[in-house]
JSON list of C-alpha atoms in Angstrom, two decimals:
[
{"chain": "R", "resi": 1, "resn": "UNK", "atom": "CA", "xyz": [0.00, 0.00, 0.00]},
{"chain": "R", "resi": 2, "resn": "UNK", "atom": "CA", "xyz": [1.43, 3.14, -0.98]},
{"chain": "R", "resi": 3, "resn": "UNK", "atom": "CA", "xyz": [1.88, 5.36, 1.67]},
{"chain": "R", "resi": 4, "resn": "UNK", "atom": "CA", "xyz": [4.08, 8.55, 3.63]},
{"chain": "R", "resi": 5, "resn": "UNK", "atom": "CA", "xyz": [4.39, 7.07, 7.59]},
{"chain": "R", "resi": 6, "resn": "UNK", "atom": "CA", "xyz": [5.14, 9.23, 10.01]},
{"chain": "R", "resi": 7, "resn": "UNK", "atom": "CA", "xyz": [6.25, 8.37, 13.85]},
{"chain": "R", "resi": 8, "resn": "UNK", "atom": "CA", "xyz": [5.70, 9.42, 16.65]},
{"chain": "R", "resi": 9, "resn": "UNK", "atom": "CA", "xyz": [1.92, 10.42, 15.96]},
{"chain": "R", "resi": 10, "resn": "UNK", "atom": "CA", "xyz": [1.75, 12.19, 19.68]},
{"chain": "R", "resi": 11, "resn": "UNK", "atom": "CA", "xyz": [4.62, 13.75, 21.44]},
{"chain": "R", "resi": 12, "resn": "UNK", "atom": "CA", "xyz": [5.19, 15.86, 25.05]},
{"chain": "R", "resi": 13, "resn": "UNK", "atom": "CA", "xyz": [8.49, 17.20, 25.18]},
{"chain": "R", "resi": 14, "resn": "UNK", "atom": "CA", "xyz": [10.46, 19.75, 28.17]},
{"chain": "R", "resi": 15, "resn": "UNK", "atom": "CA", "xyz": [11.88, 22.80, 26.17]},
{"chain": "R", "resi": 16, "resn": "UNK", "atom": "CA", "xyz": [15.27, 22.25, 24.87]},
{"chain": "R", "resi": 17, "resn": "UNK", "atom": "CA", "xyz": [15.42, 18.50, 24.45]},
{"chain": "R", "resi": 18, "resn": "UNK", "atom": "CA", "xyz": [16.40, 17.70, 20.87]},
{"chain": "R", "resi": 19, "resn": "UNK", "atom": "CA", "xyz": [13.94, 15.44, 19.29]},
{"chain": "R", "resi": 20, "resn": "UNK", "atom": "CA", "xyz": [13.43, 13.87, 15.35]},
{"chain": "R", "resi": 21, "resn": "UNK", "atom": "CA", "xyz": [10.63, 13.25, 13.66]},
{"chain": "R", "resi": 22, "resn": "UNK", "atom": "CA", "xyz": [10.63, 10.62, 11.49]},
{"chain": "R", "resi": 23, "resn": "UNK", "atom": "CA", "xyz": [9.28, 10.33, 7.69]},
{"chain": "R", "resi": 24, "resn": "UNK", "atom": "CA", "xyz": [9.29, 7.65, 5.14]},
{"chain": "R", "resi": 25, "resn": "UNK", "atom": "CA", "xyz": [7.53, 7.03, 1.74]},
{"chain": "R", "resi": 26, "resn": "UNK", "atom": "CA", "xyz": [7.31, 3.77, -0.04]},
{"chain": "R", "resi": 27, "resn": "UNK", "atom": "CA", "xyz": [6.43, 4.95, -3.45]},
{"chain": "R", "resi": 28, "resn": "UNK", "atom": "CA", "xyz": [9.88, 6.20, -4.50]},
{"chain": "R", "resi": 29, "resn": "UNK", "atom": "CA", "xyz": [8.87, 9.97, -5.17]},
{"chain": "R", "resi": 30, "resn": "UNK", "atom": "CA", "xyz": [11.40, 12.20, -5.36]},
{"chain": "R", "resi": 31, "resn": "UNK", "atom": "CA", "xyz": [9.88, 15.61, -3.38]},
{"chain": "R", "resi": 32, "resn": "UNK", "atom": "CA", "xyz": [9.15, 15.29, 0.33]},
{"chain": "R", "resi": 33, "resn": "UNK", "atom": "CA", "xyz": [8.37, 18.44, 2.48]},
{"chain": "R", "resi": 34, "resn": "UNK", "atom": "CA", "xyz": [7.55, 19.13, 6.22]},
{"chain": "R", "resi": 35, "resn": "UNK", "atom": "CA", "xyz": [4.24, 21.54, 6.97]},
{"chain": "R", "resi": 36, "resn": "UNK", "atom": "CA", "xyz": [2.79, 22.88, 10.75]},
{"chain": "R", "resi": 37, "resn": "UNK", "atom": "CA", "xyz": [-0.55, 23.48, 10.67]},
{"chain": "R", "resi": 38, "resn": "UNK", "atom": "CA", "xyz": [-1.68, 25.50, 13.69]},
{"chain": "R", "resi": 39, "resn": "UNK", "atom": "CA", "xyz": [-5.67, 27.18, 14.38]},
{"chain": "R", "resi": 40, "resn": "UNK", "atom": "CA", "xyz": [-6.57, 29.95, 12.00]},
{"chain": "R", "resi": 41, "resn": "UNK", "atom": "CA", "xyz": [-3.37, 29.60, 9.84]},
{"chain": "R", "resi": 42, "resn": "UNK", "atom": "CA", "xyz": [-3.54, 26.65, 7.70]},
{"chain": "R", "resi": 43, "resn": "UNK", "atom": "CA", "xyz": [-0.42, 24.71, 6.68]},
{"chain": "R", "resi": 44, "resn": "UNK", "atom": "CA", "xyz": [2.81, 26.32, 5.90]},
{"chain": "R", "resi": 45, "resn": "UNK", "atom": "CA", "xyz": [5.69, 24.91, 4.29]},
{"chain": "R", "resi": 46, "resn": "UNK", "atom": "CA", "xyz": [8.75, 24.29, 6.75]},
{"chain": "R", "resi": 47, "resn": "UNK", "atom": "CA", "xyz": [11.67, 22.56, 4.23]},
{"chain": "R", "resi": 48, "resn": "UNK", "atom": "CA", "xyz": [11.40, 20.73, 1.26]},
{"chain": "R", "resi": 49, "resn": "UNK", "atom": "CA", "xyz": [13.46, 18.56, -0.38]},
{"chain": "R", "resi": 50, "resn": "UNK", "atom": "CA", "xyz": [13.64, 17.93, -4.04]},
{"chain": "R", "resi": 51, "resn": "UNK", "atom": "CA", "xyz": [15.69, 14.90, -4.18]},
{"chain": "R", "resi": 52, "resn": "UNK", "atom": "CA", "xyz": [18.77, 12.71, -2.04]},
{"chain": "R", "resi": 53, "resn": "UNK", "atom": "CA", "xyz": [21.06, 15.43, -0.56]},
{"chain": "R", "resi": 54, "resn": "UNK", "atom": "CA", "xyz": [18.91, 18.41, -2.18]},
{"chain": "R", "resi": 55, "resn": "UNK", "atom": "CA", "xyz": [17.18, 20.28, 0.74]},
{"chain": "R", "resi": 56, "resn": "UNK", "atom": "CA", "xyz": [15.71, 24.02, 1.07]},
{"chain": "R", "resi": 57, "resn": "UNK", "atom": "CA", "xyz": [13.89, 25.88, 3.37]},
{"chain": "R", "resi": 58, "resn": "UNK", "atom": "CA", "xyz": [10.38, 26.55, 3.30]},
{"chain": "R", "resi": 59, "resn": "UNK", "atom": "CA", "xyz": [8.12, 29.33, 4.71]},
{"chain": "R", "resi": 60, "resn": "UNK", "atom": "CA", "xyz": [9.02, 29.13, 7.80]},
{"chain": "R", "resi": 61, "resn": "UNK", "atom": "CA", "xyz": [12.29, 27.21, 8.95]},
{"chain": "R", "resi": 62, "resn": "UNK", "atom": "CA", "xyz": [13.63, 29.16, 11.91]},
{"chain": "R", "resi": 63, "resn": "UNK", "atom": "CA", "xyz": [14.26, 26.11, 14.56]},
{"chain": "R", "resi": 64, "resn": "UNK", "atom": "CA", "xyz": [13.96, 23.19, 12.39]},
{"chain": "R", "resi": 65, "resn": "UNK", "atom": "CA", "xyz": [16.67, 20.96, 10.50]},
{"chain": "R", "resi": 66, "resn": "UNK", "atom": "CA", "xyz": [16.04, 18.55, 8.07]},
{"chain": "R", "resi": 67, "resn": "UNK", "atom": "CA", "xyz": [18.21, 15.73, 6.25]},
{"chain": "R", "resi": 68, "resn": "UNK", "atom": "CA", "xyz": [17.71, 13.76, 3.17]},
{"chain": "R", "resi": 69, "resn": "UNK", "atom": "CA", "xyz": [20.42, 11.01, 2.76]},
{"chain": "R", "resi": 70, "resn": "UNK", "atom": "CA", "xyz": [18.46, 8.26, 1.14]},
{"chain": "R", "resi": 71, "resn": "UNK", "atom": "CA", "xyz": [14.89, 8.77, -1.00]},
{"chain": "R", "resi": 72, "resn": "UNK", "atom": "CA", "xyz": [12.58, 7.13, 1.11]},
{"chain": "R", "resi": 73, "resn": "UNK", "atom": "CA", "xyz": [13.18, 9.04, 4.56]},
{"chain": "R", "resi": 74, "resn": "UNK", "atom": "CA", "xyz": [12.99, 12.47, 5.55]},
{"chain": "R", "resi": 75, "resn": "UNK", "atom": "CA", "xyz": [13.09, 13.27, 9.47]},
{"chain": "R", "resi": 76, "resn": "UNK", "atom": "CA", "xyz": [12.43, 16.65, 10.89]},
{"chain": "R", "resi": 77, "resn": "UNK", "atom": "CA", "xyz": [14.58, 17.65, 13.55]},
{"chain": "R", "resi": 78, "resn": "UNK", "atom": "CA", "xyz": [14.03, 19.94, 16.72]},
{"chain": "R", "resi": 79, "resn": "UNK", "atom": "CA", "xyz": [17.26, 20.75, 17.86]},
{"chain": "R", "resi": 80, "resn": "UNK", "atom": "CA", "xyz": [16.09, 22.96, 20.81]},
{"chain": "R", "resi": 81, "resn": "UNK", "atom": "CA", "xyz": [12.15, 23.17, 20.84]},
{"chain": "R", "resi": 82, "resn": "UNK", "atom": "CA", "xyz": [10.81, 25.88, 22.11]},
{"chain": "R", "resi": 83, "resn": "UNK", "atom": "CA", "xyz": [6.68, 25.81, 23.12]},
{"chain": "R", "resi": 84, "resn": "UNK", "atom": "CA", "xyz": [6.21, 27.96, 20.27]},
{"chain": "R", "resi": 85, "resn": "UNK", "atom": "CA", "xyz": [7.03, 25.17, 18.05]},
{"chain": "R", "resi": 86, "resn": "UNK", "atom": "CA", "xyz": [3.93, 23.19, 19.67]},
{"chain": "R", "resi": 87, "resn": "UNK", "atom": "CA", "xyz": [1.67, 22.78, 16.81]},
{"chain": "R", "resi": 88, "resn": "UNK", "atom": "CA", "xyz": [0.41, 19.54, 14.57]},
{"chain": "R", "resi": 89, "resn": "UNK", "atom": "CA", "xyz": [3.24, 18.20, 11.57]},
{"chain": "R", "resi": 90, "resn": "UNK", "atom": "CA", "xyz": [2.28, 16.91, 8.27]},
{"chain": "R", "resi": 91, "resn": "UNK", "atom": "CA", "xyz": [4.70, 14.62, 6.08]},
{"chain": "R", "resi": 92, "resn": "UNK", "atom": "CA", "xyz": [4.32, 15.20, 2.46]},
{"chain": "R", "resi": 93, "resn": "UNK", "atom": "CA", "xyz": [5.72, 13.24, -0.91]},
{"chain": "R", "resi": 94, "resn": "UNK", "atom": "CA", "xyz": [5.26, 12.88, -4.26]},
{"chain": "R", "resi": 95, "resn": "UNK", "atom": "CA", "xyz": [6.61, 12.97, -7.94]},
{"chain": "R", "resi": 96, "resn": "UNK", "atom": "CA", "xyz": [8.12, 16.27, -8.82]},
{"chain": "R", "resi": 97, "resn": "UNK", "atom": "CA", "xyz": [4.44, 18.21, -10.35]},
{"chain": "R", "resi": 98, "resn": "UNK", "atom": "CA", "xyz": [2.35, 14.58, -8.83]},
{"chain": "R", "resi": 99, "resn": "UNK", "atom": "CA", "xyz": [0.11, 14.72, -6.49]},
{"chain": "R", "resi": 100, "resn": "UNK", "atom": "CA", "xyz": [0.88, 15.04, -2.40]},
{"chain": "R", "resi": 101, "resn": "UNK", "atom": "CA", "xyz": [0.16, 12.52, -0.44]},
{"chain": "R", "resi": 102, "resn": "UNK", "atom": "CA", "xyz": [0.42, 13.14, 3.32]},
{"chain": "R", "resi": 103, "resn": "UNK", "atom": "CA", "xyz": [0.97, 11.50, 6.48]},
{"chain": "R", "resi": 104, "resn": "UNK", "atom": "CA", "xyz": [-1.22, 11.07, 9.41]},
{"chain": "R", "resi": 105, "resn": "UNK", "atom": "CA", "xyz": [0.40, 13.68, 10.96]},
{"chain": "R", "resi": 106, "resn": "UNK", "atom": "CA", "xyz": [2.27, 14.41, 14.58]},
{"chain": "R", "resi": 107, "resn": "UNK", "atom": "CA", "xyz": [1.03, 16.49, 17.13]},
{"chain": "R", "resi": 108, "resn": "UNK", "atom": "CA", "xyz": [3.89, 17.57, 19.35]},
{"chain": "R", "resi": 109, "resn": "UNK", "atom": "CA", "xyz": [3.69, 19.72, 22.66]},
{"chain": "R", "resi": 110, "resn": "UNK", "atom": "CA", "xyz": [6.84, 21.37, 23.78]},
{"chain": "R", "resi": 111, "resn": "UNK", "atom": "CA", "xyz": [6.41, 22.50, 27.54]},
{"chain": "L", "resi": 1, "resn": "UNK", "atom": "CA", "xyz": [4.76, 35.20, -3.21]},
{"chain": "L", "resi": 2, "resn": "UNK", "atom": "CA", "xyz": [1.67, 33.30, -4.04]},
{"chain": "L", "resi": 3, "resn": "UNK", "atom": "CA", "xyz": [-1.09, 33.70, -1.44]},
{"chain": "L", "resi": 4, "resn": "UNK", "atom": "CA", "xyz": [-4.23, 31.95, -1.15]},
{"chain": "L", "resi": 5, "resn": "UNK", "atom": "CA", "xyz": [-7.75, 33.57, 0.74]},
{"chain": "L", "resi": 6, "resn": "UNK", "atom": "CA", "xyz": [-10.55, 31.40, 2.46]},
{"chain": "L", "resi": 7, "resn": "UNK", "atom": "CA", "xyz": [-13.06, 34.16, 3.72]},
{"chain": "L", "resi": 8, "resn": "UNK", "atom": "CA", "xyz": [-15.37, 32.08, 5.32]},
{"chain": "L", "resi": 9, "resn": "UNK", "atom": "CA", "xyz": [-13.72, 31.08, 8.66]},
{"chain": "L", "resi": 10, "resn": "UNK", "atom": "CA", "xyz": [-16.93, 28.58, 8.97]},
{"chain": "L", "resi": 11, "resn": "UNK", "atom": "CA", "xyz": [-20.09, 27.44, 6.93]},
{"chain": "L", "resi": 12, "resn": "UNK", "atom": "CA", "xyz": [-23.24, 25.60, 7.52]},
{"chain": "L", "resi": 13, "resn": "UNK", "atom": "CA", "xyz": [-25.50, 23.72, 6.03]},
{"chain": "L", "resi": 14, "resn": "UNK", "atom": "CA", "xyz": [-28.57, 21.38, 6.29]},
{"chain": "L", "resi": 15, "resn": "UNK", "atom": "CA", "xyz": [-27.84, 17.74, 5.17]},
{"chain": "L", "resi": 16, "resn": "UNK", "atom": "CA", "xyz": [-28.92, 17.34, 1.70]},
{"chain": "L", "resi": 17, "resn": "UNK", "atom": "CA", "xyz": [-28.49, 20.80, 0.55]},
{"chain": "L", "resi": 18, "resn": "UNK", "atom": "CA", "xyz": [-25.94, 22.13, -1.36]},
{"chain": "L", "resi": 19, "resn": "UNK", "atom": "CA", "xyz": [-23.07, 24.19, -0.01]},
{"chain": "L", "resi": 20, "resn": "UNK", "atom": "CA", "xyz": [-20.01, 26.25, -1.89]},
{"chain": "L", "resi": 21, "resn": "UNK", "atom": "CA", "xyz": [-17.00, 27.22, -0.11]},
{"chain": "L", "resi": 22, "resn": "UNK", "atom": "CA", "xyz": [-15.04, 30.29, -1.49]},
{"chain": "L", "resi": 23, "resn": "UNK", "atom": "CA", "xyz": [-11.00, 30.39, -2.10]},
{"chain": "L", "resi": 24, "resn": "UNK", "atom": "CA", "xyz": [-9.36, 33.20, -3.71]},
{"chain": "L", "resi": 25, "resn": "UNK", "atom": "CA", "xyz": [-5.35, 33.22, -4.94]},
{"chain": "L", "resi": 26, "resn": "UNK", "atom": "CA", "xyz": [-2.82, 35.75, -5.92]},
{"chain": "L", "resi": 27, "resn": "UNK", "atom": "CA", "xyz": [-0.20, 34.84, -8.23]},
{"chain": "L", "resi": 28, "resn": "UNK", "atom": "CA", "xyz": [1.45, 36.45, -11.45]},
{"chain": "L", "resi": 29, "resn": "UNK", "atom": "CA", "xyz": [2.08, 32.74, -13.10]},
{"chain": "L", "resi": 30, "resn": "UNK", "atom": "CA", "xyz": [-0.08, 31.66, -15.92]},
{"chain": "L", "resi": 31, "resn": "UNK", "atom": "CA", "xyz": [0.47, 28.01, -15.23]},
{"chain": "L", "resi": 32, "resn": "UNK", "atom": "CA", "xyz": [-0.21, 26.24, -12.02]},
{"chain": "L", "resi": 33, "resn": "UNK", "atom": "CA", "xyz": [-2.65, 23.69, -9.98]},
{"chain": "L", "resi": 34, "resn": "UNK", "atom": "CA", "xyz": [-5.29, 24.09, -7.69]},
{"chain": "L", "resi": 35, "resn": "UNK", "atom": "CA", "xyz": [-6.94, 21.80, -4.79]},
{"chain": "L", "resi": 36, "resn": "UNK", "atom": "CA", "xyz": [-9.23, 21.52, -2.32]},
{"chain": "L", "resi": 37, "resn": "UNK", "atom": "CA", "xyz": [-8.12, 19.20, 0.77]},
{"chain": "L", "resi": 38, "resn": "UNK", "atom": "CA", "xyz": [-10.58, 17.60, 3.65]},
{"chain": "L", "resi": 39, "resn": "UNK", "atom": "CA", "xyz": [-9.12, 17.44, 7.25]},
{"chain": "L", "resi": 40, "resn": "UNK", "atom": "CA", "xyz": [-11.94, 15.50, 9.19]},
{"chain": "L", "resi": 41, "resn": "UNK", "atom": "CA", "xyz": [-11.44, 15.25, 12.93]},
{"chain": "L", "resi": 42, "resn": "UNK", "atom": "CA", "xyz": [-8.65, 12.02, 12.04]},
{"chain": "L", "resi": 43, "resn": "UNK", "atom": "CA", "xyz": [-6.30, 14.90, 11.36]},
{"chain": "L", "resi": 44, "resn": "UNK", "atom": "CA", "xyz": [-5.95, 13.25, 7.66]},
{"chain": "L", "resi": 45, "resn": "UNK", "atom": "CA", "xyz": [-5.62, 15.30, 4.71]},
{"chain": "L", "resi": 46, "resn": "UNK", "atom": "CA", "xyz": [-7.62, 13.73, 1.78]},
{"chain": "L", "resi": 47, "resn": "UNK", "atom": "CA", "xyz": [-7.41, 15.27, -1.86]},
{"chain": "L", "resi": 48, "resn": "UNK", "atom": "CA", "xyz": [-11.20, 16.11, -2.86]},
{"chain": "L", "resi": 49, "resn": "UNK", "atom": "CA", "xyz": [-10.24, 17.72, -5.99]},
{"chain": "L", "resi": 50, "resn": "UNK", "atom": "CA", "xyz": [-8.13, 19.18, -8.35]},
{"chain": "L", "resi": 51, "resn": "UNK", "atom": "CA", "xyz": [-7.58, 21.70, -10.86]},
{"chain": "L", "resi": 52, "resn": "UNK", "atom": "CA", "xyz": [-4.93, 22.79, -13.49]},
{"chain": "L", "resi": 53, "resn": "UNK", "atom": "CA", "xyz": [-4.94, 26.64, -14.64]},
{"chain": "L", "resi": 54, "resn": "UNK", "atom": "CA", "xyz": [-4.31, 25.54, -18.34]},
{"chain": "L", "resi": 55, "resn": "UNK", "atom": "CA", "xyz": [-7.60, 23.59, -18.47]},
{"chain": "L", "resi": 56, "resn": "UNK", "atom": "CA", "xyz": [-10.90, 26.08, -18.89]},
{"chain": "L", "resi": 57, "resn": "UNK", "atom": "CA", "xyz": [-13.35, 22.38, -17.77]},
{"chain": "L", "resi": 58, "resn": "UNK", "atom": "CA", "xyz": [-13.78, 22.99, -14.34]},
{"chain": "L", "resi": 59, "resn": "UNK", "atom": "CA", "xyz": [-13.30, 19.52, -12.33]},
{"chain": "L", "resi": 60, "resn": "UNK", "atom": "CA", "xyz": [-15.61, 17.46, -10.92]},
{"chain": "L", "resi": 61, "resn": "UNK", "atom": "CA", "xyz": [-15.71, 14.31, -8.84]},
{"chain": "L", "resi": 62, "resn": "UNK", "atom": "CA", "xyz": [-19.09, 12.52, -8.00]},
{"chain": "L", "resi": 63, "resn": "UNK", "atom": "CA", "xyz": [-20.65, 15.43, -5.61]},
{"chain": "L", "resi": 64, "resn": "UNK", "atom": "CA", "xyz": [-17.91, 18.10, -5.55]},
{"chain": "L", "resi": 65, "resn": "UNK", "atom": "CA", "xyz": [-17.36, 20.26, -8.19]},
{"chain": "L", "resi": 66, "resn": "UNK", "atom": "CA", "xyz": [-14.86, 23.76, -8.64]},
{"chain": "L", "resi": 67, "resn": "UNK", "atom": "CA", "xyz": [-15.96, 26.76, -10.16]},
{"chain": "L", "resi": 68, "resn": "UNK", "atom": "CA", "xyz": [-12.50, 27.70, -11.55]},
{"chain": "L", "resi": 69, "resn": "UNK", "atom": "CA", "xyz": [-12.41, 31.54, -12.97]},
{"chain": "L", "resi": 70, "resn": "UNK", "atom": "CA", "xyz": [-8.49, 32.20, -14.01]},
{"chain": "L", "resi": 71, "resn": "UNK", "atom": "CA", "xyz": [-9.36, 35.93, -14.47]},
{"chain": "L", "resi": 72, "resn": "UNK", "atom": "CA", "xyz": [-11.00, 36.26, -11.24]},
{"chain": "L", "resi": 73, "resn": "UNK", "atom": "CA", "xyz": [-8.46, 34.09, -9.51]},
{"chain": "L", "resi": 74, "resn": "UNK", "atom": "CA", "xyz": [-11.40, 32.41, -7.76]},
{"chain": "L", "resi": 75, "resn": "UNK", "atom": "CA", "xyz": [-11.75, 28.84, -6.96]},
{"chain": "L", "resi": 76, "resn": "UNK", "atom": "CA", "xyz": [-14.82, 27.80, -5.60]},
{"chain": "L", "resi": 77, "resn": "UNK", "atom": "CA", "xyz": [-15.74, 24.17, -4.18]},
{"chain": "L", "resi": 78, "resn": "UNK", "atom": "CA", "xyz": [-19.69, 22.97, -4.12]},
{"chain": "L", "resi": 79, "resn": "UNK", "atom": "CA", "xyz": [-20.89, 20.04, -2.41]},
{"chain": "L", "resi": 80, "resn": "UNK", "atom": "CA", "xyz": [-23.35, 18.56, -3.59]},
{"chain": "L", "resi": 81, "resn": "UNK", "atom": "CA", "xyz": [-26.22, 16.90, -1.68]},
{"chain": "L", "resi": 82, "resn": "UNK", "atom": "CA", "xyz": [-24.55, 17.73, 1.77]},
{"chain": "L", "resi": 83, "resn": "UNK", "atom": "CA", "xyz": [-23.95, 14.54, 3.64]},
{"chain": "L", "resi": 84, "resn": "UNK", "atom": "CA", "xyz": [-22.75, 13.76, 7.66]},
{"chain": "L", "resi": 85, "resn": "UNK", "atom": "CA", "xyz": [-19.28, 12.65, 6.47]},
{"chain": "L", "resi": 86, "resn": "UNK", "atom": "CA", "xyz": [-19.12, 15.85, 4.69]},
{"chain": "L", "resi": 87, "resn": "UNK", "atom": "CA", "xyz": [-18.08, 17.64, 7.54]},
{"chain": "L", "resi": 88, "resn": "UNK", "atom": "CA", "xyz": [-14.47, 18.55, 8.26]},
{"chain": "L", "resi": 89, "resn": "UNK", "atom": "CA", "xyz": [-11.95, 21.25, 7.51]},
{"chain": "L", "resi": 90, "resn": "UNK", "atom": "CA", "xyz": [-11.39, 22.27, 4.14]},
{"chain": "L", "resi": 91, "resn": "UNK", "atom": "CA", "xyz": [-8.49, 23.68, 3.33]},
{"chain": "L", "resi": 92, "resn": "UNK", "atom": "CA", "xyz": [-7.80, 25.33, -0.33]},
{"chain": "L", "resi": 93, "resn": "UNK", "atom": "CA", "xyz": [-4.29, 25.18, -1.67]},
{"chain": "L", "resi": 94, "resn": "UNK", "atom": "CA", "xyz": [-2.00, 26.59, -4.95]},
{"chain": "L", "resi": 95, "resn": "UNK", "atom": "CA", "xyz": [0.94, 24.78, -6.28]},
{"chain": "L", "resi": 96, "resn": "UNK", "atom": "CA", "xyz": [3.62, 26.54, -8.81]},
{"chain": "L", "resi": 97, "resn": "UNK", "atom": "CA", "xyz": [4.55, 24.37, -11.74]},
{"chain": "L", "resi": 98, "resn": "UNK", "atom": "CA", "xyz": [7.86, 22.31, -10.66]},
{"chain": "L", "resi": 99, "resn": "UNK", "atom": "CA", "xyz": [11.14, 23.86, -11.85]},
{"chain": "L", "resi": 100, "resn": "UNK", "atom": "CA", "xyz": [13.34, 21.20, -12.98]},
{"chain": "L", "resi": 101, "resn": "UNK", "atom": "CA", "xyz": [16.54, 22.50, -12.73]},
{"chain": "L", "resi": 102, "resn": "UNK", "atom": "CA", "xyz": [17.68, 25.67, -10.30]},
{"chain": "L", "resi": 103, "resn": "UNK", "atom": "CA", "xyz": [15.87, 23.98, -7.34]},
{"chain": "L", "resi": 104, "resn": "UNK", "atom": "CA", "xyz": [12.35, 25.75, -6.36]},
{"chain": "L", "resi": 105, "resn": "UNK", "atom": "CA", "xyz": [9.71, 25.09, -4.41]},
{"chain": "L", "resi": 106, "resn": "UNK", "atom": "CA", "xyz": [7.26, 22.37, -5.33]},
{"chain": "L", "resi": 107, "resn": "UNK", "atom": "CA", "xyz": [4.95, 22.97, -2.41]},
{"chain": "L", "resi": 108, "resn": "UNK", "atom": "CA", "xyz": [1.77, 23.98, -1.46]},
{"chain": "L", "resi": 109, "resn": "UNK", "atom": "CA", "xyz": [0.46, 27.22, 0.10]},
{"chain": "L", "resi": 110, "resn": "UNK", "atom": "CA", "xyz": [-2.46, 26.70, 1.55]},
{"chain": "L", "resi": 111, "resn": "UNK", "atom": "CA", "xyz": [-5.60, 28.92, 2.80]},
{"chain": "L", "resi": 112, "resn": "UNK", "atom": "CA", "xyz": [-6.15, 28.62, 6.76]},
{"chain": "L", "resi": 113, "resn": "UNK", "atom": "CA", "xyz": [-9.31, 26.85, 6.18]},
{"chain": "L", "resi": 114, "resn": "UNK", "atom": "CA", "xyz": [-13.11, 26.66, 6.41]},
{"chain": "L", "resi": 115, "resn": "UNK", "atom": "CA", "xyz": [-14.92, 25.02, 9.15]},
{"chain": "L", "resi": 116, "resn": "UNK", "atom": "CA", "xyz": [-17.97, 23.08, 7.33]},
{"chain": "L", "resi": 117, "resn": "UNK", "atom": "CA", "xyz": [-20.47, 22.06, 9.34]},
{"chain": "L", "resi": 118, "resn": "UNK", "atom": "CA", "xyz": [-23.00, 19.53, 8.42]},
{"chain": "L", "resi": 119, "resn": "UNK", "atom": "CA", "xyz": [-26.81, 20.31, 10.36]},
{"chain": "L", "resi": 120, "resn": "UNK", "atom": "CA", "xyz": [-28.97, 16.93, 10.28]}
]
């Protein structure tokens, strides 16, 4: 089944402990991006990545870090959350121009 | 930068009626996609739709349709026959053709959403 799985789907974490989120696709698509979507904003664009090794910030990537060293995964890291990073995380992948598909999501809480 | 408008924070409507949910976009590019996701309470974004600028048909699938004006740089979602599952967040989004070489973003910008509400 083709899918983008993301892990962990709930997460509580203190302020300043460095955390990853994971991301993985089976269907070999070359784009993967991270979104937050948070009440009355909708989902914004945090990195992207267009292929292995090819990275680039989105719309807003002030705190986060991301790495692409093989296709199918693409973990977001926290270095130092902050409880403005508290929100709800969306995994995305497709083709380059295909459609998204998205994973279930994450909802972390930094206290 | 593209942006993309959803004025009505939150609709209702009776089951069985029909219901349209307004998006607007800004963007100087002649060529690009449209879509309309569906966030029920299970967090999941689901594709309902979708819609490229080049194509003057507006798209349809079984109870949703768009009304797609380029000019206007309006894209409008009906429902059809308003049903219980129906409800959820809806969420409009734009998406620049992919550049092939130079990097560029292949992403989404989204709208922050309507709130439909389904009345029985």
């Amino acid at each position: 089944e083709a899918q983008v799985t993301q892990n962990p789907r709930y997460l509580i974490t203190v302020t300043g402990k460095k955390l990853t989120v994971t991301c993985s696709q089976n269907m070999n698509h070359e784009y993967m991006s991270w979104y937050r979507q948070d009440p009355g904003l909708g989902l914004r664009q945090i990195y992207y990545s267009m292929n292995v090794e090819v990275t680039d910030k989105g719309d807003v990537p002030e705190g986060y870090k991301v790495s692409r060293k093989e296709k199918r995964n693409f973990p977001l890291i926290l270095e130092s959350p902050s409880p403005n990073q508290t929100s709800l995380y969306f995994c995305a992948s497709s083709l380059i121009g295909g459609r998204a598909f998205f994973g279930q999501g994450t909802r972390l809480t930094v206290v | 930068a593209q942006t993309v408008t959803q004025s009505q924070p939150e609709m209702s409507v009776q089951e069985a009626e029909t219901v349209t949910l307004s998006c607007t976009y800004d963007t100087s590019e002649s060529d690009y996609y449209l879509f309309w996701y569906k966030q029920p309470p299970s967090r999941q974004m689901i594709l309902v739709i979708r819609q490229e600028a080049y194509k003057q048909q507006n798209a349809t699938e079984n109870r949703f349709s768009v009304n797609f004006q380029k000019a206007a740089k309006s894209f409008s979602l009906k429902i059809s026959d308003s049903q219980l599952g129906d409800a959820a967040m809806y969420f409009c989004a734009y998406r620049r053709p992919p550049m092939y070489s130079g990097g560029g973003a292949d992403g989404l910008t989204f709208g922050k959403g309507t709130h439909l509400i389904i009345q029985p």
